[in-house]
CSV table of C-alpha atoms in Angstrom, one decimal:
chain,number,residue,atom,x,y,z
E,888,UNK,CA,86.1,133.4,115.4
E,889,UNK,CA,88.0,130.8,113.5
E,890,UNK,CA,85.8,128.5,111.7
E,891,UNK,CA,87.3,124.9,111.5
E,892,UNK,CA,88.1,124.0,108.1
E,893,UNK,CA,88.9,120.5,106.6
E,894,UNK,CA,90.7,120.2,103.5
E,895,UNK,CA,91.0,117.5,101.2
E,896,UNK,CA,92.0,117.0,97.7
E,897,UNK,CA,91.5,113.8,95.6
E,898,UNK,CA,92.9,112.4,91.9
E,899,UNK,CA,89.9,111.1,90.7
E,900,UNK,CA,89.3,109.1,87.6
E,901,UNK,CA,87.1,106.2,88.9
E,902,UNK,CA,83.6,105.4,90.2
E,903,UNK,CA,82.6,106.4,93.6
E,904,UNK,CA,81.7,103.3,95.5
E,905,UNK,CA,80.5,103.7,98.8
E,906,UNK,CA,81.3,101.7,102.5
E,907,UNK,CA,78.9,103.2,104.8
E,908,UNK,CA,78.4,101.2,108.5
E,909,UNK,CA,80.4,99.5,110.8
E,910,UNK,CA,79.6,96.2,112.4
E,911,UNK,CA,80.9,93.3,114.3
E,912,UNK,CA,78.9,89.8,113.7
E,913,UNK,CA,78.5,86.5,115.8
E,914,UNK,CA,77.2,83.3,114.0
E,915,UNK,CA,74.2,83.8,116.1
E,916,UNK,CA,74.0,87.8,115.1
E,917,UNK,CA,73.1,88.8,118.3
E,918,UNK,CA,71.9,92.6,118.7
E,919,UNK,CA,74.8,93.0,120.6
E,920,UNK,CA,77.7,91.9,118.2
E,921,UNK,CA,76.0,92.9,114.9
E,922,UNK,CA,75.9,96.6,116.1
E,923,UNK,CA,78.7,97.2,118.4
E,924,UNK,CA,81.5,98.3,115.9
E,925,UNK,CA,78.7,100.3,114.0
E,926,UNK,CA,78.0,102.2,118.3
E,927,UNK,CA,81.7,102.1,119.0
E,928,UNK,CA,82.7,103.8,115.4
E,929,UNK,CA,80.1,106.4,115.8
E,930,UNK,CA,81.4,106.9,119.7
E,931,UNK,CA,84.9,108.0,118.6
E,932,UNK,CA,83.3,110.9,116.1
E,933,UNK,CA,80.8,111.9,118.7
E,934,UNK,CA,83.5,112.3,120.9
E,935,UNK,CA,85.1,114.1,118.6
E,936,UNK,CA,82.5,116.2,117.7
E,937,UNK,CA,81.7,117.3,120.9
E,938,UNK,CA,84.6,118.3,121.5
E,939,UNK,CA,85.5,120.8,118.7
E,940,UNK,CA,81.8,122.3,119.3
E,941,UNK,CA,82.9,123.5,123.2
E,942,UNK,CA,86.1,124.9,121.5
E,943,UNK,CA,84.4,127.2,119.2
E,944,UNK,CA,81.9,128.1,121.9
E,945,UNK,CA,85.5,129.7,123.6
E,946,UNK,CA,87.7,132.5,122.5
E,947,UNK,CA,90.0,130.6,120.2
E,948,UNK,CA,88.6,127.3,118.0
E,949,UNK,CA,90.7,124.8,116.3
E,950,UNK,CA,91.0,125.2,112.6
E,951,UNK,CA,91.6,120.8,111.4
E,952,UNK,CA,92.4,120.8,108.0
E,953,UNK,CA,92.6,116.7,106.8
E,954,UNK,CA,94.7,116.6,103.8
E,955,UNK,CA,95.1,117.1,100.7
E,956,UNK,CA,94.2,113.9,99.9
E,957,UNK,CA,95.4,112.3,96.1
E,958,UNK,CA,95.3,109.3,94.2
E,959,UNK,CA,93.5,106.9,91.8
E,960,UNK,CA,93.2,104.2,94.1
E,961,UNK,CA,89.9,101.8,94.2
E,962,UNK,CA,89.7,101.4,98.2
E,963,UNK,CA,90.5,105.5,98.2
E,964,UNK,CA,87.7,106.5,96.3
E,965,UNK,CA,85.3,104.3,98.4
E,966,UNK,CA,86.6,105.9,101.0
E,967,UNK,CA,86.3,109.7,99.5
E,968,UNK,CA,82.2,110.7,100.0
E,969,UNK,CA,82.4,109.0,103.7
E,970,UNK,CA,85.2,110.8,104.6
E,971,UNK,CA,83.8,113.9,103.7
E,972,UNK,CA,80.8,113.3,105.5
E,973,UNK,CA,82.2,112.3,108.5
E,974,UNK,CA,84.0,115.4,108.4
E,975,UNK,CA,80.7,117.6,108.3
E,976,UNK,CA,79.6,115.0,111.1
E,977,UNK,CA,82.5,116.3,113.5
E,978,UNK,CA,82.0,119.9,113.2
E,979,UNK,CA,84.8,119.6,110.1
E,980,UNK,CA,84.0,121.8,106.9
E,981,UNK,CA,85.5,119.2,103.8
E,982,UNK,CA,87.2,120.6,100.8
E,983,UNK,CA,87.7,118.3,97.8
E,984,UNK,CA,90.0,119.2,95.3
E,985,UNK,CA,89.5,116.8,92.2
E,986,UNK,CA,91.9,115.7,89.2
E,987,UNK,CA,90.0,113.3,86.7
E,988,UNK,CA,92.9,113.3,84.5
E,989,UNK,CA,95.8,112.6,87.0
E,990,UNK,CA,98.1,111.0,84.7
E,991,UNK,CA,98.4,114.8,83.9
E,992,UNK,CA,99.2,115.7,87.4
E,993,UNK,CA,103.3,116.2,87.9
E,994,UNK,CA,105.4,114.7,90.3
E,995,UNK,CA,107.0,118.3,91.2
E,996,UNK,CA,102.9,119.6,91.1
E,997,UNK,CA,102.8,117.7,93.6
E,998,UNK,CA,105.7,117.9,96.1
E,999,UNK,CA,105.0,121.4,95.4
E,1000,UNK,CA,101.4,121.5,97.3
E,1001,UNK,CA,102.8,119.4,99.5
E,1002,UNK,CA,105.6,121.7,100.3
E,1003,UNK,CA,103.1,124.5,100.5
E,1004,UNK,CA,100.6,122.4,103.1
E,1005,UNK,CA,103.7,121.2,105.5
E,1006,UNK,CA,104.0,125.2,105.9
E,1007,UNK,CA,100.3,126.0,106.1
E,1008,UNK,CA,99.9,126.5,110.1
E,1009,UNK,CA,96.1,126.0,109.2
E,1010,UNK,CA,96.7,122.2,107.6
E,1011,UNK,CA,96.6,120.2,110.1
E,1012,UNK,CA,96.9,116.9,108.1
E,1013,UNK,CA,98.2,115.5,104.9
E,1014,UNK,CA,97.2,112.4,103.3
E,1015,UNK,CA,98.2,110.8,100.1
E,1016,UNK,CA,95.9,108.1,98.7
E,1017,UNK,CA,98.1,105.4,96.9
E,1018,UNK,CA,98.7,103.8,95.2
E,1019,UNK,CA,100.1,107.2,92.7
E,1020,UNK,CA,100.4,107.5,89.0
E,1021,UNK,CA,102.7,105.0,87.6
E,1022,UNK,CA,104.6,108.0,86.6
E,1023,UNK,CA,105.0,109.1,90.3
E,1024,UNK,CA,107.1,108.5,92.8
E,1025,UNK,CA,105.5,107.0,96.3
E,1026,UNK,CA,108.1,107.1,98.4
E,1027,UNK,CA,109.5,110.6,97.2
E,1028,UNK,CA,105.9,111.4,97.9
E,1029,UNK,CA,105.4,110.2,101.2
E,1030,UNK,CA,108.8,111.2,102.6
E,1031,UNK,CA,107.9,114.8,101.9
E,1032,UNK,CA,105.1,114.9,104.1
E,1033,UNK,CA,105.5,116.9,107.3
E,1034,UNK,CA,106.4,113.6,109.5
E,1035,UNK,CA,103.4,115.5,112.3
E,1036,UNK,CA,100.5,116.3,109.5
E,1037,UNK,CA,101.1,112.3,108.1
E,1038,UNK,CA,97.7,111.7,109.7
E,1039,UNK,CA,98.0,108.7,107.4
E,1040,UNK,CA,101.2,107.4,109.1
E,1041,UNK,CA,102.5,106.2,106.6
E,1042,UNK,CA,105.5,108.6,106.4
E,1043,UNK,CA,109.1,106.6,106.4
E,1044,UNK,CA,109.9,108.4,109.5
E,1045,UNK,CA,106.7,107.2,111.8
E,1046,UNK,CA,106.4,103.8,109.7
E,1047,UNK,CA,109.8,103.1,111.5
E,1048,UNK,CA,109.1,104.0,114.6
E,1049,UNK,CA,105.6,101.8,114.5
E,1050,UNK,CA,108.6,98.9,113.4
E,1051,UNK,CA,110.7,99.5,116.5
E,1052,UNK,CA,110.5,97.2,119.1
E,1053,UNK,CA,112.2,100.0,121.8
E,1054,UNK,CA,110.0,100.8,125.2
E,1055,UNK,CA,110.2,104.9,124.6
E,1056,UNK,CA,109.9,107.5,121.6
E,1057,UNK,CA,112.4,109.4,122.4
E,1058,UNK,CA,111.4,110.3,126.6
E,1059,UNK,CA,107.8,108.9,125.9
E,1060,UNK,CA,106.9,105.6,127.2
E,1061,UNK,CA,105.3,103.8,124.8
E,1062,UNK,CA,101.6,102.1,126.1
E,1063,UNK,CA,100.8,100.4,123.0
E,1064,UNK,CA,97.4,99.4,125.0
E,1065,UNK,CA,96.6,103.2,124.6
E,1066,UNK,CA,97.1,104.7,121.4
E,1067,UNK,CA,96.2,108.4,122.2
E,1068,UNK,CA,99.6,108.2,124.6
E,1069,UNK,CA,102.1,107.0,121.2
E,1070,UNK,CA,103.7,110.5,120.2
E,1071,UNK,CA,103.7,109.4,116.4
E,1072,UNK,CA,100.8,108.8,113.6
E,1073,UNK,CA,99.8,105.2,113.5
E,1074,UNK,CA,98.0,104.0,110.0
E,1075,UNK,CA,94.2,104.3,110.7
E,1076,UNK,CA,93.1,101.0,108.8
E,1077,UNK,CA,95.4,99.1,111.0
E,1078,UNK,CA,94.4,101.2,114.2
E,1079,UNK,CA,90.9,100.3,113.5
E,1080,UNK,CA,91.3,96.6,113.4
E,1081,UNK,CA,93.0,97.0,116.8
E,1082,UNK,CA,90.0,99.2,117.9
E,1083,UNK,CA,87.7,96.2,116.7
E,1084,UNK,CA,89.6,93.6,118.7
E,1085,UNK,CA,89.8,95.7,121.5
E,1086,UNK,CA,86.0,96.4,122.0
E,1087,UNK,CA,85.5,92.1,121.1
E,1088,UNK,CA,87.5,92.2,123.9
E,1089,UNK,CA,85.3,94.5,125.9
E,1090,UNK,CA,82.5,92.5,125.0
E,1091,UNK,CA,83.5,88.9,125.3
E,1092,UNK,CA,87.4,89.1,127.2
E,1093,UNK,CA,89.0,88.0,124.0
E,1094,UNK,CA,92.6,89.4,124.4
E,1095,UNK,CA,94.9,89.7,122.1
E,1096,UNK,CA,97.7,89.0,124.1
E,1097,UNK,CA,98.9,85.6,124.3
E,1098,UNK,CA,97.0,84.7,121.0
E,1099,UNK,CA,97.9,83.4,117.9
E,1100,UNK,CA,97.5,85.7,115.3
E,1101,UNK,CA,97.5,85.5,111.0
E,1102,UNK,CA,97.9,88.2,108.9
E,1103,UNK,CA,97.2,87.5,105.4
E,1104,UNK,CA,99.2,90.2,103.8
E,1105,UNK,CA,102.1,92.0,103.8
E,1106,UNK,CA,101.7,95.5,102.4
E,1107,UNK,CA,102.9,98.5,103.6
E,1108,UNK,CA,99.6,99.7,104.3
E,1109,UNK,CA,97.9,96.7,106.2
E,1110,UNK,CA,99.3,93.8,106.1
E,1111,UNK,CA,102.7,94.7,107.7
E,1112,UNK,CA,101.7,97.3,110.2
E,1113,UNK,CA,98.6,95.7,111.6
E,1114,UNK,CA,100.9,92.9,112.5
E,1115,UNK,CA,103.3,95.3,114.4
E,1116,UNK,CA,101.1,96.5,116.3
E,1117,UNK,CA,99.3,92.8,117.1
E,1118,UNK,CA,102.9,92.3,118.2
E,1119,UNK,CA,103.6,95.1,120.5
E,1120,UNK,CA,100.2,94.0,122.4
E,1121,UNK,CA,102.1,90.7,122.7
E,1122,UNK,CA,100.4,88.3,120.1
E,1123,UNK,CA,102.1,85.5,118.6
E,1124,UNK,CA,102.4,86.3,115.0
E,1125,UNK,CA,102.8,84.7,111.7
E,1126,UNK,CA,102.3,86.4,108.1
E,1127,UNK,CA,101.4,84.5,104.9
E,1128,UNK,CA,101.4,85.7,101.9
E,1129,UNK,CA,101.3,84.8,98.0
E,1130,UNK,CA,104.5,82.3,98.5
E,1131,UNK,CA,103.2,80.7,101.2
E,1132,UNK,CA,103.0,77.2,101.1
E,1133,UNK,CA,100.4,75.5,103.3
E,1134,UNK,CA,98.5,78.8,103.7
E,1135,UNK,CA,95.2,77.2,104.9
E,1136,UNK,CA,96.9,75.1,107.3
E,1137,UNK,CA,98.7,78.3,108.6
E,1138,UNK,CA,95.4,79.8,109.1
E,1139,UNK,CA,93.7,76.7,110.8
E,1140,UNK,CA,96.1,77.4,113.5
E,1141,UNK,CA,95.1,80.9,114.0
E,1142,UNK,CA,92.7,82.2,116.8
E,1143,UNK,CA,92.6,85.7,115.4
E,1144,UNK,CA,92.5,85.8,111.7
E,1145,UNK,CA,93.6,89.4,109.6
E,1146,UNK,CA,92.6,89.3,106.0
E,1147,UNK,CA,94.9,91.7,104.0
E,1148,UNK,CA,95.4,90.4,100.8
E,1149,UNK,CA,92.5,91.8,98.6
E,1150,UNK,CA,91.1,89.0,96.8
E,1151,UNK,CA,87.3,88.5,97.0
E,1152,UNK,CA,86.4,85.4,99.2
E,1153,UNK,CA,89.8,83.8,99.2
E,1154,UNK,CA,89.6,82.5,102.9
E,1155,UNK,CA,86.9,79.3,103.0
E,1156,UNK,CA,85.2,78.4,106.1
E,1157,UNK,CA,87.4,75.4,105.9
E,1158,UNK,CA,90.6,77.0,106.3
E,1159,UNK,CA,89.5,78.8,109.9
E,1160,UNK,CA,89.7,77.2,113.5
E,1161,UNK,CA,85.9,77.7,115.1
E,1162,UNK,CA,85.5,79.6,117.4
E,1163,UNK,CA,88.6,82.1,116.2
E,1164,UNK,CA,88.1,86.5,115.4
E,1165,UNK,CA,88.0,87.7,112.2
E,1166,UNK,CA,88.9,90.9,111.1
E,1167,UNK,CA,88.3,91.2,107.1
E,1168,UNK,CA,89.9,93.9,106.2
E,1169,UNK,CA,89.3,93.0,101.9
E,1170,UNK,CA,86.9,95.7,100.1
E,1171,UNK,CA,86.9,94.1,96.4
E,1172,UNK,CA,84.5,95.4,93.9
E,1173,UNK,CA,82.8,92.3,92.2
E,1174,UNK,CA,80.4,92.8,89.0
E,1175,UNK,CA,76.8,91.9,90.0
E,1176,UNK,CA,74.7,93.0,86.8
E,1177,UNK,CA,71.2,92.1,88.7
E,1178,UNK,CA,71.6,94.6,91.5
E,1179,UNK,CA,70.9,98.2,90.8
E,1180,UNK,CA,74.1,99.7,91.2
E,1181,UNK,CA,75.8,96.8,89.1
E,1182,UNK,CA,78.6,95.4,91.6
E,1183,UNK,CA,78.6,94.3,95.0
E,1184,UNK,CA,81.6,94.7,97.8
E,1185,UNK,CA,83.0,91.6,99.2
E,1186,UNK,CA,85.9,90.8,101.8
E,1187,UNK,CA,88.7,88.4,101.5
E,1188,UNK,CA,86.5,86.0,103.5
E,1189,UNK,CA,83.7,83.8,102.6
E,1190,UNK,CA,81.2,85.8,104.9
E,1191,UNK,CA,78.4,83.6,104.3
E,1192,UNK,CA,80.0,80.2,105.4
E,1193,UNK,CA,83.0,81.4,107.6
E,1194,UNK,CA,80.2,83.6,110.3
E,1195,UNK,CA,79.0,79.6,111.0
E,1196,UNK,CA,82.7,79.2,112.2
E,1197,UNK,CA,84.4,82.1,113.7
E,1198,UNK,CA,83.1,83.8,117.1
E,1199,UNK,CA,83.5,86.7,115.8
E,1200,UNK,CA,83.7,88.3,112.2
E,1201,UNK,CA,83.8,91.6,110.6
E,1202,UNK,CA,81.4,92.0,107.4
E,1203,UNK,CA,82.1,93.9,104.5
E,1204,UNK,CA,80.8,96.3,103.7
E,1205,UNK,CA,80.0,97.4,107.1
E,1206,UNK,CA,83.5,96.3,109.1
E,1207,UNK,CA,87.1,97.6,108.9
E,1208,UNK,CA,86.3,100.7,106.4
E,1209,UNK,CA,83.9,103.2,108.3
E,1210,UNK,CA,86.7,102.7,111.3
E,1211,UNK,CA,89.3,103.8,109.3
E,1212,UNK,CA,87.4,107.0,108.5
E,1213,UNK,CA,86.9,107.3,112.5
E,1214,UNK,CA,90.8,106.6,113.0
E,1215,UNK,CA,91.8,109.0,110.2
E,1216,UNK,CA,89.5,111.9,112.2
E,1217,UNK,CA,91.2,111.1,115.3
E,1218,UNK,CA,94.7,111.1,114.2
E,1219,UNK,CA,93.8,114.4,112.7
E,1220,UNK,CA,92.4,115.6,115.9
E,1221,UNK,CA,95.3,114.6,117.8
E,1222,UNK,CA,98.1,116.4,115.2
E,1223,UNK,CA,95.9,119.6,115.7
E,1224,UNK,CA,96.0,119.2,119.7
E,1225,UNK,CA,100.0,118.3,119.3
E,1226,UNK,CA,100.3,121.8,117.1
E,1227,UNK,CA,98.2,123.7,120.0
E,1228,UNK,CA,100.6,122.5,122.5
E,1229,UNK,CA,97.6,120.6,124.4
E,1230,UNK,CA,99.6,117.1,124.3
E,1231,UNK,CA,103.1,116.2,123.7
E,1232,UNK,CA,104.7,114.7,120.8
């Protein structure tokens, strides 16, 4: 019997700093809305779980191998223990390949492995953790990744079809209400904020559609495709960003608020319409020389004043991170049922 197998390799040269719950909080912190991310996160894994442990109880298991997984960047190694962890918490076996010294670490080193884990059968997924060495080059990078193992979805190839605004992939209909029915990787940090609004939704019939929606932000990673898929659920949306002029009163307008933009505590209670959904999706590492690990993680929101404001509001730690890890397992899942002809795409 197979044994199933998760691989991942990291450029390290920084501090582990760790994210470890999820939760979704009320100005009144109700038991209900400070633990419901934290149930719904651990939901998805269970699920996930369970089922690769009735697959190796039958004559042929799945062997999930999650990237090779490289880079130097702060949010990437918060991520790096958790990940691993979760991995060993869905029946996953984690293998983390370490380079402390990755401006020594070529470009064709690495298109090379890359090359080599596209045509692994067992690698189920491939993730790159940007941002690279200056002296490499992302989007070389990216592009080489097997479009079906970019369980990161960030390759060119899936980043445009997130962009599209077409019905069908292709002769797939495309439910963006469901994401296990889109045929293509979706970015997991963005997927998780959609997860969040989804089960605020659940819990209080806040919809997305019909709303009007801020993204602060406009990376590749967050920013931009978070607001894609806000749009294909039919939200009105505006993104703001460093040259924005008359960002706060932007915001004010907003009745679900996206922080991208990675700068600790920039949003103010003042800038947010009460009443309106946060999702903070800022993990800044602040120096905090009287607590025992000597920094502190904050979001791009002033937690402490805005929960008096908003309905609803994402903390950090404790919000949008553990969800990616739980997204990150699915879409890794989901390329290893797509490679075992159990769904389409």
């Amino acid at each position: 019997m197979n044994v199933p197998r998760v691989c991942l390799a990291l450029i390290n040269s920084q501090t582990h700093r760790s994210e470890s719950n999820t939760s979704v909080s009320t100005p009144n912190h109700s038991p209900l809305a400070s633990n419901d991310g934290k149930r719904h996160q651990r939901q998805i894994r269970r699920g996930i779980h369970l089922i690769g442990t009735s697959l190796q109880a039958g004559i042929s298991p799945p062997r999930r191998d999650i990237l090779p997984r490289l880079g130097r960047h702060a949010r990437g190694l918060l991520e790096r223990l958790p990940n691993q962890k979760a991995c060993a918490d869905c029946g996953m076996v984690s293998f983390l390949e370490e380079y402390p010294n990755g401006e020594d670490f070529t470009e064709e080193t690495l298109l090379a492995k890359i090359r080599h884990w596209n045509e692994d059968k067992a690698v189920h997924g491939i993730l790159v953790q940007l941002p690279l060495p200056k002296h490499i080059h992302e989007e070389r990078i990216l592009s080489e990744v097997d479009q079906k193992k970019d369980v990161d979805g960030l390759h060119p190839a899936n980043m445009a079809k997130l962009f599209s605004t077409a019905t069908h992939a292709g002769a797939f209909k495309l439910n963006w209400n469901d994401f296990t029915s889109i045929p293509f990787h979706i970015p997991c940090t963005p997927q998780g904020c959609i997860k969040l609004l989804n089960r605020i939704n659940d819990c209080q019939g806040i919809d997305i559609e019909g709303k009007n929606a801020v993204v602060i932000g406009r990376s590749n990673l967050i920013g931009m495709p978070v607001a894609m898929l806000l749009l294909h659920r039919n939200a009105m949306i505006t993104i703001v960003h460093s040259c924005t002029k008359n960002i706060e009163n932007i915001i004010q307008q907003a009745e679900i608020v996206v922080a991208a933009v990675g700068r600790a505590n920039m949003v103010q209670a003042s800038w947010l319409k009460p009443g309106c959904v946060v999702i903070d999706d800022g993990i800044n590492s602040v120096d905090a020389p009287d607590t025992k690990r000597g920094y502190k993680l904050m979001g791009d929101v002033n937690y402490a004043e805005a929960k008096e404001v908003c309905e609803w509001i994402t903390p950090v730690p404790g919000g949008v991170g553990p969800m990616t890890i739980a997204m990150l397992l699915r879409n890794t899942w989901n390329s290893w049922r797509r490679a075992t002809g159990q769904i389409e795409g």
